[in-house]
mmCIF file of C-alpha atoms and ligand atoms in Angstrom:
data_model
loop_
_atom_site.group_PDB
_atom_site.id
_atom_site.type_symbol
_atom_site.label_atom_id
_atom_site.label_comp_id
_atom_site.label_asym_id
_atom_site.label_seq_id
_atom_site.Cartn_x
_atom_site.Cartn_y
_atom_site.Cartn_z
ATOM 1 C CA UNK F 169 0.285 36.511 -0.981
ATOM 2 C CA UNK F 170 -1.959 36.193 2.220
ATOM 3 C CA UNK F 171 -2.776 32.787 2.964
ATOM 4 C CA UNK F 172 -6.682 31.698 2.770
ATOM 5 C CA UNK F 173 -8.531 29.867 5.426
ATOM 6 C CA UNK F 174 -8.013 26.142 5.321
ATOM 7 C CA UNK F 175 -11.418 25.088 7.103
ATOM 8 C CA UNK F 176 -13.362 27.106 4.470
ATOM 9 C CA UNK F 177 -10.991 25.373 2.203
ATOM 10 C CA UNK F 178 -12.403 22.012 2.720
ATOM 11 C CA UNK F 179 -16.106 22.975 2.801
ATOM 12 C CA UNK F 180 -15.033 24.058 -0.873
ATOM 13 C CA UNK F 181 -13.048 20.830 -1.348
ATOM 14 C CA UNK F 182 -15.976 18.446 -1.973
ATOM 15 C CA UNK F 183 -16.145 19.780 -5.947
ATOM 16 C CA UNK F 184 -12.757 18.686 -6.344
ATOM 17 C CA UNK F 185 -12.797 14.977 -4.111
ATOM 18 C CA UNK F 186 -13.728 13.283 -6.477
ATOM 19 C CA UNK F 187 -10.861 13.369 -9.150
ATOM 20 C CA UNK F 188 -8.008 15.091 -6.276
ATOM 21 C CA UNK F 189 -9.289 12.912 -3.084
ATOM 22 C CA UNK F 190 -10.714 14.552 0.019
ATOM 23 C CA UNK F 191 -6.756 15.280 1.254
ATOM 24 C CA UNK F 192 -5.352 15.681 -2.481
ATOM 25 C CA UNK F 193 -4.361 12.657 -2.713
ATOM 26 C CA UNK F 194 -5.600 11.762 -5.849
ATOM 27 C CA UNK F 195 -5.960 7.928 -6.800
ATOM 28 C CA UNK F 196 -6.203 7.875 -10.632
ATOM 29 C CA UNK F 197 -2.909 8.305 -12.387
ATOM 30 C CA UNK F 198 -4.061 11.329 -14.587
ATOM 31 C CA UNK F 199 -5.179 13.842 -11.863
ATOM 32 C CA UNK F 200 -2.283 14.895 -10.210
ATOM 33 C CA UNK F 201 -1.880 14.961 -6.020
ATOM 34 C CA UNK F 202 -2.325 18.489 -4.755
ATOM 35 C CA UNK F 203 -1.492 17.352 -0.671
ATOM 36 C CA UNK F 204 1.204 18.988 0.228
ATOM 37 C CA UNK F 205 1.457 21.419 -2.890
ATOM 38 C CA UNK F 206 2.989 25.163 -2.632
ATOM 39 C CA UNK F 207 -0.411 27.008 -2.038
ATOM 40 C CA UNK F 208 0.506 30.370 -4.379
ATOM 41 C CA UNK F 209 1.253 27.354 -7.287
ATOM 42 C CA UNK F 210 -2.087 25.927 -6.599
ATOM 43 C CA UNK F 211 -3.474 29.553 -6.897
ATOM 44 C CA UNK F 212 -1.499 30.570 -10.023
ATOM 45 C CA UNK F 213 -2.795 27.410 -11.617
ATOM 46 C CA UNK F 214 -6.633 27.775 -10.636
ATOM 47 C CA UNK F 215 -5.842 31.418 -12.013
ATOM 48 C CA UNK F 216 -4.487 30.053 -15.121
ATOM 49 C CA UNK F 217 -7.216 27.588 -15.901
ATOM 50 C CA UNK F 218 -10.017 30.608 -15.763
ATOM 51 C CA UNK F 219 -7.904 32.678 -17.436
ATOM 52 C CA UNK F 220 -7.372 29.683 -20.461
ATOM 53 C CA UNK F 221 -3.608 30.266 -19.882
ATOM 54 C CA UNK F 222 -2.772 26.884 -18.930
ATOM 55 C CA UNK F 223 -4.683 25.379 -21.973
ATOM 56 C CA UNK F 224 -2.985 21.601 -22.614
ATOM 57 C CA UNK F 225 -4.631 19.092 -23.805
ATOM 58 C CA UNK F 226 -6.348 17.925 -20.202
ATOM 59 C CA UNK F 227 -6.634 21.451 -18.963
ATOM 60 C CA UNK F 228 -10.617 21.524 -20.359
ATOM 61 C CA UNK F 229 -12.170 19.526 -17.786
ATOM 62 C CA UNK F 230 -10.534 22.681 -14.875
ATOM 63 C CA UNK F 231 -12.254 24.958 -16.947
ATOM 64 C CA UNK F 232 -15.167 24.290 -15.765
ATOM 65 C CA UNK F 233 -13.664 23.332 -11.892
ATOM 66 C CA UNK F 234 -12.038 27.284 -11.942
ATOM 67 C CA UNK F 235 -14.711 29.246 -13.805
ATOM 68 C CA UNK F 236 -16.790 29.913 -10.367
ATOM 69 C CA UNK F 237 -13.754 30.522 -8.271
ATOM 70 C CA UNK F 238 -12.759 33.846 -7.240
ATOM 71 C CA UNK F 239 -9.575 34.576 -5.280
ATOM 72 C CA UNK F 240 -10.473 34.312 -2.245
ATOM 73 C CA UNK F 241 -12.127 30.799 -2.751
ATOM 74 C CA UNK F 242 -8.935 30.044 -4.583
ATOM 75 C CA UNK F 243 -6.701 30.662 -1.561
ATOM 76 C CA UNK F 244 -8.843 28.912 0.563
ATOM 77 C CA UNK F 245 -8.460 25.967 -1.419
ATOM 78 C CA UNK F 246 -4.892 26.227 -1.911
ATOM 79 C CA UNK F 247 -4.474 26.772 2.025
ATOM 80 C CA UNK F 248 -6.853 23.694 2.616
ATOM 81 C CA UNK F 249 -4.377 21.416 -0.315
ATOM 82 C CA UNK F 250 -1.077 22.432 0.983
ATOM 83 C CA UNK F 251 -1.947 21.565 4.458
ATOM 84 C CA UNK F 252 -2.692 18.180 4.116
ATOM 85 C CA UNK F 253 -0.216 14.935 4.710
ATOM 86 C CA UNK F 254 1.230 13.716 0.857
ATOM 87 C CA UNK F 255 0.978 9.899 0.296
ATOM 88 C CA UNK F 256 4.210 8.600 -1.296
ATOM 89 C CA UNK F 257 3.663 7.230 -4.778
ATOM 90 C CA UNK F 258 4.289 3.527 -5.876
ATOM 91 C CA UNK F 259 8.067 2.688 -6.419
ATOM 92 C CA UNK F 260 8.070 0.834 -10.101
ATOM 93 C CA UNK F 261 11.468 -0.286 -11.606
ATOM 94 C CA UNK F 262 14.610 0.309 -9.608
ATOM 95 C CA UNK F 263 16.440 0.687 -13.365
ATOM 96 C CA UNK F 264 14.208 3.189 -14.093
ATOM 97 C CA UNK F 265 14.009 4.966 -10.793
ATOM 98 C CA UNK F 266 18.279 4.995 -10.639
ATOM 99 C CA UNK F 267 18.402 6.757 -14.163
ATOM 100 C CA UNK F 268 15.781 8.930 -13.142
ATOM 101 C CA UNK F 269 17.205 10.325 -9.885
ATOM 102 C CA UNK F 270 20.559 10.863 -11.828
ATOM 103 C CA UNK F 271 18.660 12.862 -14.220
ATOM 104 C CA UNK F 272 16.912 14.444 -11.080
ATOM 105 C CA UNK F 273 19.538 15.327 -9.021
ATOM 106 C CA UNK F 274 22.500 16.265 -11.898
ATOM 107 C CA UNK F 275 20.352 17.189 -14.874
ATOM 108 C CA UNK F 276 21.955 15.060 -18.305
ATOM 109 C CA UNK F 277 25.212 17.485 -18.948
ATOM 110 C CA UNK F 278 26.080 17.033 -22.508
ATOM 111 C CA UNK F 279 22.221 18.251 -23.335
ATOM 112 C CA UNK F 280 22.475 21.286 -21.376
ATOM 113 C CA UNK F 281 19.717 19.676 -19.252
ATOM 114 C CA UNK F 282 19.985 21.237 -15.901
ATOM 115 C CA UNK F 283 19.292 19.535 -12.340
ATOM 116 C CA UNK F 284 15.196 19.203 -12.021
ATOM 117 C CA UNK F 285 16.735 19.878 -7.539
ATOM 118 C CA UNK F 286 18.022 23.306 -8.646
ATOM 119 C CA UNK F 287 14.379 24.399 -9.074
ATOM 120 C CA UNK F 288 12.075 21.774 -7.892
ATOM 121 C CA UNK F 289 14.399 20.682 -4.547
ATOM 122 C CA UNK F 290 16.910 18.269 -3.619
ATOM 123 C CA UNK F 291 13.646 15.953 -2.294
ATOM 124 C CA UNK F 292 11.517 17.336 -4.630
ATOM 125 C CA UNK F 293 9.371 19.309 -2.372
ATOM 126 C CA UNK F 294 9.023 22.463 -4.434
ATOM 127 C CA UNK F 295 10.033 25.929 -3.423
ATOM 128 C CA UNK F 296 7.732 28.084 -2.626
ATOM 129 C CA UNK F 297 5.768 30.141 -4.286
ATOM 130 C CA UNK F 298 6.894 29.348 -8.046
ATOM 131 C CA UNK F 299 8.523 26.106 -7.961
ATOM 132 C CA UNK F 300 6.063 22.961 -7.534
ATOM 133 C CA UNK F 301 6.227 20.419 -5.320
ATOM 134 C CA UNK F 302 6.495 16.862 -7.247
ATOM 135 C CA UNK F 303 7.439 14.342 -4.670
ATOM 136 C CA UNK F 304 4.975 11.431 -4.912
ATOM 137 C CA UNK F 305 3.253 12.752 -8.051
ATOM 138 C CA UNK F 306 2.025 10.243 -10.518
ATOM 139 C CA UNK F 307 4.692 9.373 -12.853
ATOM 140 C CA UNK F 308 1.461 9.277 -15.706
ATOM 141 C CA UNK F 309 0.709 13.085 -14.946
ATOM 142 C CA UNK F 310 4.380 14.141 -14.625
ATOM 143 C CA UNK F 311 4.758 12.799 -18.540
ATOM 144 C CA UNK F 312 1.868 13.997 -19.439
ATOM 145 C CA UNK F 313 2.646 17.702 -18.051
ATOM 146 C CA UNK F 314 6.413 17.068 -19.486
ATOM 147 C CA UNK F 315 5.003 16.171 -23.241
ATOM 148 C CA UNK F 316 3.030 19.799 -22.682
ATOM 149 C CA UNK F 317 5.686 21.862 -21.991
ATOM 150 C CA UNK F 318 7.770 19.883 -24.807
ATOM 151 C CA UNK F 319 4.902 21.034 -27.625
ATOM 152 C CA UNK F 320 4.206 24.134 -26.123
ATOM 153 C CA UNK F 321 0.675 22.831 -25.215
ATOM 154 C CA UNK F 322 1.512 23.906 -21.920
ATOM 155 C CA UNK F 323 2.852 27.522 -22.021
ATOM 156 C CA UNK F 324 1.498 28.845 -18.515
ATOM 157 C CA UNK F 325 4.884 28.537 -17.508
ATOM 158 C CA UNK F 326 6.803 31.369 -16.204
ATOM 159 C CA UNK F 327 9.880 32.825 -18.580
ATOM 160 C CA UNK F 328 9.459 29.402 -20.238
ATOM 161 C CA UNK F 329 11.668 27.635 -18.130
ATOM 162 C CA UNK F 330 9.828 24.522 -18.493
ATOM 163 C CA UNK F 331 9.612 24.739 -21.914
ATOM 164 C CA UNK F 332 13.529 24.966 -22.732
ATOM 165 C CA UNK F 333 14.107 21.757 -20.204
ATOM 166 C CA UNK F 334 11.144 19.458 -21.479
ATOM 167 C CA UNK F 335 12.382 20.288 -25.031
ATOM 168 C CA UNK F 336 15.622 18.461 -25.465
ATOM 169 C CA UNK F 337 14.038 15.625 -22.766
ATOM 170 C CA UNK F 338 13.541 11.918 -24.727
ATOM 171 C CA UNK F 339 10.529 9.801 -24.253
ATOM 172 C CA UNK F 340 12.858 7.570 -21.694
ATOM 173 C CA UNK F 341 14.361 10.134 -19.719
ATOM 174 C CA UNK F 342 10.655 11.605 -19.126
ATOM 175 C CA UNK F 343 9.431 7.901 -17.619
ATOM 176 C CA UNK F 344 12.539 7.801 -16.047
ATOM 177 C CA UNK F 345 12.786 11.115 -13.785
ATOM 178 C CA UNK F 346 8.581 10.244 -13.632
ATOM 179 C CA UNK F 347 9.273 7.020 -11.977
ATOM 180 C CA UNK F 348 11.831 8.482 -9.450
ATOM 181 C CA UNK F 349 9.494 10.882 -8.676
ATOM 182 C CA UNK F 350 6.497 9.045 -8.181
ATOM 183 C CA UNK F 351 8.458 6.990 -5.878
ATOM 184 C CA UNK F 352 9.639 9.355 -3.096
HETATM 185 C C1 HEM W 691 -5.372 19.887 -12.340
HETATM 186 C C2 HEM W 691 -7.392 22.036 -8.454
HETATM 187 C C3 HEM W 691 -11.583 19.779 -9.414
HETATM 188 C C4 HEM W 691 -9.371 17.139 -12.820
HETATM 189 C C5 HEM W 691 -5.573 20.675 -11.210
HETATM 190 C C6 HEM W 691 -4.584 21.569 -10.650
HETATM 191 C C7 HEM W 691 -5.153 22.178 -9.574
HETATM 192 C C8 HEM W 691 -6.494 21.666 -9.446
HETATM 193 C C9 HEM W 691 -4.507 23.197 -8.652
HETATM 194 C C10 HEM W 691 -3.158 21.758 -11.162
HETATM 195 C C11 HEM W 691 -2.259 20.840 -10.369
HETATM 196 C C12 HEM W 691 -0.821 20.907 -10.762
HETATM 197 O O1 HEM W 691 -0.439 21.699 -11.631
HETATM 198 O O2 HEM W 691 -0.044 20.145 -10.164
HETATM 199 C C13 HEM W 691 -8.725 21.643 -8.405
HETATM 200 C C14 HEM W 691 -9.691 22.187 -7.479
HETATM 201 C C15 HEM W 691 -10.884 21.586 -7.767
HETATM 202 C C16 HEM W 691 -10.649 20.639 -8.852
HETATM 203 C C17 HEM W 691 -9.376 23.231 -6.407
HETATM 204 C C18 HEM W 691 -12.232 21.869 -7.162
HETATM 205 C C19 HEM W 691 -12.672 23.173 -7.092
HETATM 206 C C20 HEM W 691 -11.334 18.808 -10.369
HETATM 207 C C21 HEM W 691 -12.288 17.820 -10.826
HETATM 208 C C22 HEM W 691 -11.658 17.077 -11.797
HETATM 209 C C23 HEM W 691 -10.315 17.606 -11.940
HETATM 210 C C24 HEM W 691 -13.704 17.631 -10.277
HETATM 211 C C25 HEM W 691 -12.195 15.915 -12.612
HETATM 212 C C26 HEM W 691 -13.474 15.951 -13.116
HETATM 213 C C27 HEM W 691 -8.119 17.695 -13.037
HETATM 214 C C28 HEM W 691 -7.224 17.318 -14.122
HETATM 215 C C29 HEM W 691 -6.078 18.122 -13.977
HETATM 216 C C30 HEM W 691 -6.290 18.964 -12.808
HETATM 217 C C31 HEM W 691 -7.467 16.285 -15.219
HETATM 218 C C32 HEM W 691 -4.854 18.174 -14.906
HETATM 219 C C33 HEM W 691 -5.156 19.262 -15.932
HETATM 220 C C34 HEM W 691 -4.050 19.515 -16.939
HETATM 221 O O3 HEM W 691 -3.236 18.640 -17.191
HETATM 222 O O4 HEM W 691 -4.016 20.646 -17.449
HETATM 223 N N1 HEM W 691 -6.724 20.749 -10.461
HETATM 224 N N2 HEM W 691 -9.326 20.711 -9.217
HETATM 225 N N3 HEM W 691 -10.152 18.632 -11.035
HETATM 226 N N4 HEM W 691 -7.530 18.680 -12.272
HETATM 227 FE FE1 HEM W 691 -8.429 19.712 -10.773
HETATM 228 C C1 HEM W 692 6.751 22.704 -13.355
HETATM 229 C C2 HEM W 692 9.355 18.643 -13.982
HETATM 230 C C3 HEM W 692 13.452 21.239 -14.031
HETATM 231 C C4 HEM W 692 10.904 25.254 -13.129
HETATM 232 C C5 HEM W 692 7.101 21.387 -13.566
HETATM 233 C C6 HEM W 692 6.173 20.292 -13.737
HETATM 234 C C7 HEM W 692 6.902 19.164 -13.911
HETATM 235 C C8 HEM W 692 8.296 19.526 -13.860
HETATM 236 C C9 HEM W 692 6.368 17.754 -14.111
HETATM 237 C C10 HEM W 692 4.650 20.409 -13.697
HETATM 238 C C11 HEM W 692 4.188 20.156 -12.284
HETATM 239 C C12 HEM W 692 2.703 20.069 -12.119
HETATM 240 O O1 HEM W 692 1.957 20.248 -13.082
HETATM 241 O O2 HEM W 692 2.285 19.813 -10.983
HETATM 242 C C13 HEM W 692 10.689 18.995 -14.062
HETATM 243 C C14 HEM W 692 11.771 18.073 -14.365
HETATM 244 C C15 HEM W 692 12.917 18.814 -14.426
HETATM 245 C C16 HEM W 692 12.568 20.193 -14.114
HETATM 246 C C17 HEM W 692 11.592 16.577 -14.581
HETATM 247 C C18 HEM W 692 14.330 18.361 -14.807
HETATM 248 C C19 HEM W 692 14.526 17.624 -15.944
HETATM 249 C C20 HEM W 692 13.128 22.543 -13.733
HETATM 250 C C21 HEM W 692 14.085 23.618 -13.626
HETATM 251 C C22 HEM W 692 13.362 24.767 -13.398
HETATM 252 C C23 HEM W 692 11.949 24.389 -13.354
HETATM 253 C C24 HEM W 692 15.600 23.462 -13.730
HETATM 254 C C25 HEM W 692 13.863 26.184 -13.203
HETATM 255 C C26 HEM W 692 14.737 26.739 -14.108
HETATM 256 C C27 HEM W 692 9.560 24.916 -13.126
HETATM 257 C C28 HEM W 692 8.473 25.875 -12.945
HETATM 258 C C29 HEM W 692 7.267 25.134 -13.000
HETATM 259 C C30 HEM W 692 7.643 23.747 -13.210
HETATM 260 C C31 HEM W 692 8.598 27.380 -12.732
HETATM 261 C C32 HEM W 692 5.848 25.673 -12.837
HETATM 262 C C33 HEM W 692 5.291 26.090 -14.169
HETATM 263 C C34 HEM W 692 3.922 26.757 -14.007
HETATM 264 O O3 HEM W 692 3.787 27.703 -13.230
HETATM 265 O O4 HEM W 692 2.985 26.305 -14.661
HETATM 266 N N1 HEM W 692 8.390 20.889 -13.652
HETATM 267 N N2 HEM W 692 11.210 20.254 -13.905
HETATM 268 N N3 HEM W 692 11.857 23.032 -13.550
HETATM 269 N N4 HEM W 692 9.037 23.656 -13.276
HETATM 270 FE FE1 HEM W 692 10.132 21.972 -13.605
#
């Protein structure tokens, strides 16, 4: 898909600085970074939130956000988020952050979990267009948005490849592979 115009973008931007940051760098631990974020993903999830598709327990308050948007304002945006510099996250416990980048990098083999890299990246920068980045993410949205796809809250997914990961994932592993990710 054609890529939107990222100084248009940012005029849009200001509806969304004050949960997402002016660069996407989002502060509070529940809205999640969009700097550096595959623009089509940003797209197919403004998309999704209009649509009701991507209907989890926090997805109300984008309602609202994606109900004005048509696609070309969409792109923009996206072009405007992707573009800008991501701020690494916090690095909390090194325990936690070691179990979570085995679980990142090698998946947990006697679950049939595979390797978060084979899909997300070895560094976690997403691959483009399906595939989102979540290097530096907050480690309280990543659970959050694992939890979803583990109920089937979150079913915007496509061919529910989420959903047959997050589902044999514990409550540990999840903060685990969170706090390795927040920290890169
Ligand atoms: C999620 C964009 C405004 C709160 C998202 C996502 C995108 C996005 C692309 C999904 C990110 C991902 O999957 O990684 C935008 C844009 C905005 C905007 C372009 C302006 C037009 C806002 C505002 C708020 C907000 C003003 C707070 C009042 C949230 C929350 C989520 C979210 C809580 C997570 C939703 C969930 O878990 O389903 N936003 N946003 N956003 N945004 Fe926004
Ligand atoms: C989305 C984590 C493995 C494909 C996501 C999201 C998280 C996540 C937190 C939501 C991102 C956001 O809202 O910004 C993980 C972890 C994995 C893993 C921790 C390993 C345990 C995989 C694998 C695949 C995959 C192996 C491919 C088979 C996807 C896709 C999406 C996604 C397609 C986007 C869903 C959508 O469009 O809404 N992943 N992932 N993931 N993941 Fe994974």
């Amino acid at each position: 898909a054609p890529l939107g115009d990222a100084a248009a973008g940012q005029t849009a931007s200001v509806a969304c600085a004050a949960c997402h940051g002016a660069d996407g760098n989002s502060v509070a631990p529940t809205f999640p970074k969009l700097a550096g974020q595959h623009p089509d993903y940003i797209v197919k999830q403004l998309s999704n939130f209009k649509a009701h598709t991507r209907n989890d327990p926090d997805a109300a308050i984008m309602f609202g956000m994606a109900a004005p948007l048509d696609e070309p304002t969409m792109r923009n945006l996206a072009a405007y988020f992707s573009s800008q510099q991501p701020v690494k996250g916090a690095a909390t416990d090194p325990a936690q952050i070691t179990k979570g980048k085995a679980i990142y990098r090698g998946g947990i083999a006697d679950r049939n979990i595979p390797a978060c890299a084979s899909c997300h990246g070895p560094a976690a920068q997403g691959i483009s267009p399906l595939f989102p980045r979540l290097a530096g993410q907050h480690s309280m949205y990543v659970v959050n948005q694992l939890k979803y796809f583990q109920s089937a809250q979150r079913a915007n997914d496509p061919a529910m490849m989420m959903r047959s990961i997050a589902k044999d994932l514990t409550e540990a592993d999840m903060q685990a592979v969170a706090a390795y990710l927040q920290s890169l």
